[in-house]
mmCIF file with all atom_site columns, C-alpha atoms in Angstrom:
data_model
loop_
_atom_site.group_PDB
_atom_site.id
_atom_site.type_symbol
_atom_site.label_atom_id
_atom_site.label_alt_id
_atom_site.label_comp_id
_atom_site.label_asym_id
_atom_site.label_entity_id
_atom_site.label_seq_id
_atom_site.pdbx_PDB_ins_code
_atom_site.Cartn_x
_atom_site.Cartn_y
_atom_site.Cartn_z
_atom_site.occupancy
_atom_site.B_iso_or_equiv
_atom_site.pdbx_formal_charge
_atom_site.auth_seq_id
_atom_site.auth_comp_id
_atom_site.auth_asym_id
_atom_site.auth_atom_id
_atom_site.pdbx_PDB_model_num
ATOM 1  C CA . UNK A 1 1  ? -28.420 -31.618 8.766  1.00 48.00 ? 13 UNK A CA 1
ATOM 2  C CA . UNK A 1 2  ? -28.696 -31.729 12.560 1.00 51.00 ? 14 UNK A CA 1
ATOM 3  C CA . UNK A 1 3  ? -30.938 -29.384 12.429 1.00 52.00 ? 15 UNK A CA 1
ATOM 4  C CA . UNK A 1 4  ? -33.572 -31.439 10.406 1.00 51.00 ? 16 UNK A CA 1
ATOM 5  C CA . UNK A 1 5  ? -33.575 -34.109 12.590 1.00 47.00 ? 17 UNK A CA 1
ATOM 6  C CA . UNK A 1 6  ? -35.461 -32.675 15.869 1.00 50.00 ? 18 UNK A CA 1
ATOM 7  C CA . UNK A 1 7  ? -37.582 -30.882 12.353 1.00 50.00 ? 19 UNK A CA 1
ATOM 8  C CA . UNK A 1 8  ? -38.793 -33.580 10.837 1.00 50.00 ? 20 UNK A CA 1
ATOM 9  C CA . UNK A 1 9  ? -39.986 -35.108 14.081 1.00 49.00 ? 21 UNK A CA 1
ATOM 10 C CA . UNK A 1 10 ? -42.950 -32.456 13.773 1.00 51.00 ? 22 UNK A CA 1
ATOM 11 C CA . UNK A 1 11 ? -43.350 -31.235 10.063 1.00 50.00 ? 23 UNK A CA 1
ATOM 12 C CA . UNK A 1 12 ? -45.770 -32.974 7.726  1.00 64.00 ? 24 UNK A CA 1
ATOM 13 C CA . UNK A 1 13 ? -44.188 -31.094 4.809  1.00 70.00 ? 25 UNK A CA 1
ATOM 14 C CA . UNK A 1 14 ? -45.404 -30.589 1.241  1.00 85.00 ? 26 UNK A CA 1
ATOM 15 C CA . UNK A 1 15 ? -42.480 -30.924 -1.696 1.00 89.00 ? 27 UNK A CA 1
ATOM 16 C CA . UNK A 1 16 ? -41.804 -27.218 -1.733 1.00 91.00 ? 28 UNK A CA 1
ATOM 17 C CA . UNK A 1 17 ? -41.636 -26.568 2.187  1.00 91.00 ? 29 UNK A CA 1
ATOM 18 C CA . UNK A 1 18 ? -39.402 -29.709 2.875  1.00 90.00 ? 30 UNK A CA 1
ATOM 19 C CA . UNK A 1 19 ? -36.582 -28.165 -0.238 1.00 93.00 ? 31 UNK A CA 1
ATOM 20 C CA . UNK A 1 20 ? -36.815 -25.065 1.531  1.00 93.00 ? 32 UNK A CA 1
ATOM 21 C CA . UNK A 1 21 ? -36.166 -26.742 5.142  1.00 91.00 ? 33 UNK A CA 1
ATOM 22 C CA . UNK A 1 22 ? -32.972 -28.458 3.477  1.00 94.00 ? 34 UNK A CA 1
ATOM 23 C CA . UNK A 1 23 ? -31.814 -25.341 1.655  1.00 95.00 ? 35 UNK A CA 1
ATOM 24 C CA . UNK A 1 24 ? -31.853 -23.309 4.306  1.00 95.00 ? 36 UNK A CA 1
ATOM 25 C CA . UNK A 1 25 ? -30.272 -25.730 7.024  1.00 94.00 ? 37 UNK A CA 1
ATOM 26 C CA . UNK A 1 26 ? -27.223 -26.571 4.312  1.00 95.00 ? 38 UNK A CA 1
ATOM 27 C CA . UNK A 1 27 ? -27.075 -22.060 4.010  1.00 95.00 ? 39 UNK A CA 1
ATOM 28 C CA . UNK A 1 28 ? -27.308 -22.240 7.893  1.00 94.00 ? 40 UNK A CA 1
ATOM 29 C CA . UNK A 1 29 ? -24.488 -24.960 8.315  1.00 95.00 ? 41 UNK A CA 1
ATOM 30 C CA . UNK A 1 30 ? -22.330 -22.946 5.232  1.00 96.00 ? 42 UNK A CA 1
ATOM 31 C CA . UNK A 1 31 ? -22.643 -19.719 7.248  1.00 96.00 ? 43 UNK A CA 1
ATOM 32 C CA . UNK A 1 32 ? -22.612 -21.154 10.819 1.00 95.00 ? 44 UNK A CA 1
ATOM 33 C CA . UNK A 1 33 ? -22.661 -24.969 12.143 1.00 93.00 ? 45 UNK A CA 1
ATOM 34 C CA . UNK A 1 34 ? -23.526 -24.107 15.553 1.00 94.00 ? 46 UNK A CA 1
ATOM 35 C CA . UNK A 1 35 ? -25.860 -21.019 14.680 1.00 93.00 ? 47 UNK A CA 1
ATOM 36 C CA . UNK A 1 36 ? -27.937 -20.078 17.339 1.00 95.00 ? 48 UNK A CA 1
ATOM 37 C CA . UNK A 1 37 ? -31.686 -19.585 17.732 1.00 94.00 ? 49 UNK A CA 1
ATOM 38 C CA . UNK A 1 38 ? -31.575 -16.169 18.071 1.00 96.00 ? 50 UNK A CA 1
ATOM 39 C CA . UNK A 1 39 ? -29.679 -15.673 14.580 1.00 96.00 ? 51 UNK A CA 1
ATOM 40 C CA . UNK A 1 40 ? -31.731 -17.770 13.199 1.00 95.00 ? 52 UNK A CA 1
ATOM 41 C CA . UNK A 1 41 ? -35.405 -15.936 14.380 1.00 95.00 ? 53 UNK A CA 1
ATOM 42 C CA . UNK A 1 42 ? -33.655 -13.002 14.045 1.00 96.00 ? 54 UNK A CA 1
ATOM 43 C CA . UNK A 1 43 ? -33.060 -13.988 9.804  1.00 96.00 ? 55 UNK A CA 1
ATOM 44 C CA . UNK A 1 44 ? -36.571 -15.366 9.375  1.00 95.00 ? 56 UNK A CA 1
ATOM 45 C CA . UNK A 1 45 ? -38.125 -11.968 11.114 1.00 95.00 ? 57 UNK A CA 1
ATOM 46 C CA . UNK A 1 46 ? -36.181 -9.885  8.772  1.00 96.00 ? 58 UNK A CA 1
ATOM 47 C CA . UNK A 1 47 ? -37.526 -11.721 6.088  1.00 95.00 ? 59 UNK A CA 1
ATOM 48 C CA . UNK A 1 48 ? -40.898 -11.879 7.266  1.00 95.00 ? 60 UNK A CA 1
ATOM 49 C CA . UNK A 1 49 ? -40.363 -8.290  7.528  1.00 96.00 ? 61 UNK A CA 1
ATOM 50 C CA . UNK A 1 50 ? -39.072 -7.186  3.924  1.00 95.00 ? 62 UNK A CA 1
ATOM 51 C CA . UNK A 1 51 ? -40.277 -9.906  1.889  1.00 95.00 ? 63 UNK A CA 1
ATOM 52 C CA . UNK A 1 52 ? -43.916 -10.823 3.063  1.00 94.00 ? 64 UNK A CA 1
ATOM 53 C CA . UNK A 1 53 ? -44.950 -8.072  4.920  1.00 92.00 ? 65 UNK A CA 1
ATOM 54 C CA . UNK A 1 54 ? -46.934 -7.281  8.663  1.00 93.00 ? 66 UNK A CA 1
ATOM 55 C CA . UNK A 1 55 ? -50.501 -8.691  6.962  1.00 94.00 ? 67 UNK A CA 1
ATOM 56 C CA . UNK A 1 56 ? -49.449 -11.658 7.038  1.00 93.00 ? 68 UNK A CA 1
ATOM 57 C CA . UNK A 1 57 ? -47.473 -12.549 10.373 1.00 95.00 ? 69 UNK A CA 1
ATOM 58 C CA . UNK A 1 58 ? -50.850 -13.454 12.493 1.00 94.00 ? 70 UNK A CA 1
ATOM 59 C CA . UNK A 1 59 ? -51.021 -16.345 9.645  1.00 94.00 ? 71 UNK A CA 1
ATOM 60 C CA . UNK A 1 60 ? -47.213 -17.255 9.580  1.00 93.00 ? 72 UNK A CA 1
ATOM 61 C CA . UNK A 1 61 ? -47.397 -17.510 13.294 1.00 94.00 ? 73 UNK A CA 1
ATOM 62 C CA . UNK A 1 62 ? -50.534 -19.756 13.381 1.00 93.00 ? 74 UNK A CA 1
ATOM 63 C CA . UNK A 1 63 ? -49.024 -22.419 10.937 1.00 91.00 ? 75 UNK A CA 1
ATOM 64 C CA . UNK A 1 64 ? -45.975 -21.977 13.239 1.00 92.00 ? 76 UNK A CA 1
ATOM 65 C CA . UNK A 1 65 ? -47.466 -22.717 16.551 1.00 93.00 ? 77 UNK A CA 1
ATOM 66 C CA . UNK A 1 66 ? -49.747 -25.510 15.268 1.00 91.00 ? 78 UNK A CA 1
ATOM 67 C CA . UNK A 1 67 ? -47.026 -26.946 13.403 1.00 88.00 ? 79 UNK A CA 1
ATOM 68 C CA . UNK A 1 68 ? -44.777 -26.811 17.145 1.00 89.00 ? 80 UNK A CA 1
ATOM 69 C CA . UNK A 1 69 ? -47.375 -27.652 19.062 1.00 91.00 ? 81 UNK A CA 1
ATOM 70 C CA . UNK A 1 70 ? -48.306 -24.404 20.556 1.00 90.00 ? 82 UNK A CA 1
#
């Protein structure tokens, strides 16, 4: 879970959002252990894209950039 660990330096999580952060690094490692950032953005715009939909990237990218530090 190296991925996690610079995460969870930032995230104050709720239940759900934490599961997804550890699914998602253990489908990361599966596919690639040393997947880049670029896949990675790349993956979470295309399902930005197809599953939620332009209305709501303002708001996704809000949470994201406070969350970072933005």
């Amino acid at each position: 879970m190296k991925h996690l660990q610079k995460f969870n330096n930032f995230v104050n999580e709720s239940k759900e959002s934490d599961a997804l952060a550890k699914a998602i690094d253990k489908a990361m490692i599966k596919i690639d252990d040393s997947m880049s950032y670029e896949d990675f953005a790349l993956a979470v715009g295309k399902i930005l894209k197809e599953e939620y939909g332009s209305h709501l990237f303002g708001k996704f990218m809000e949470v994201l950039h406070k969350d970072l530090g933005i």
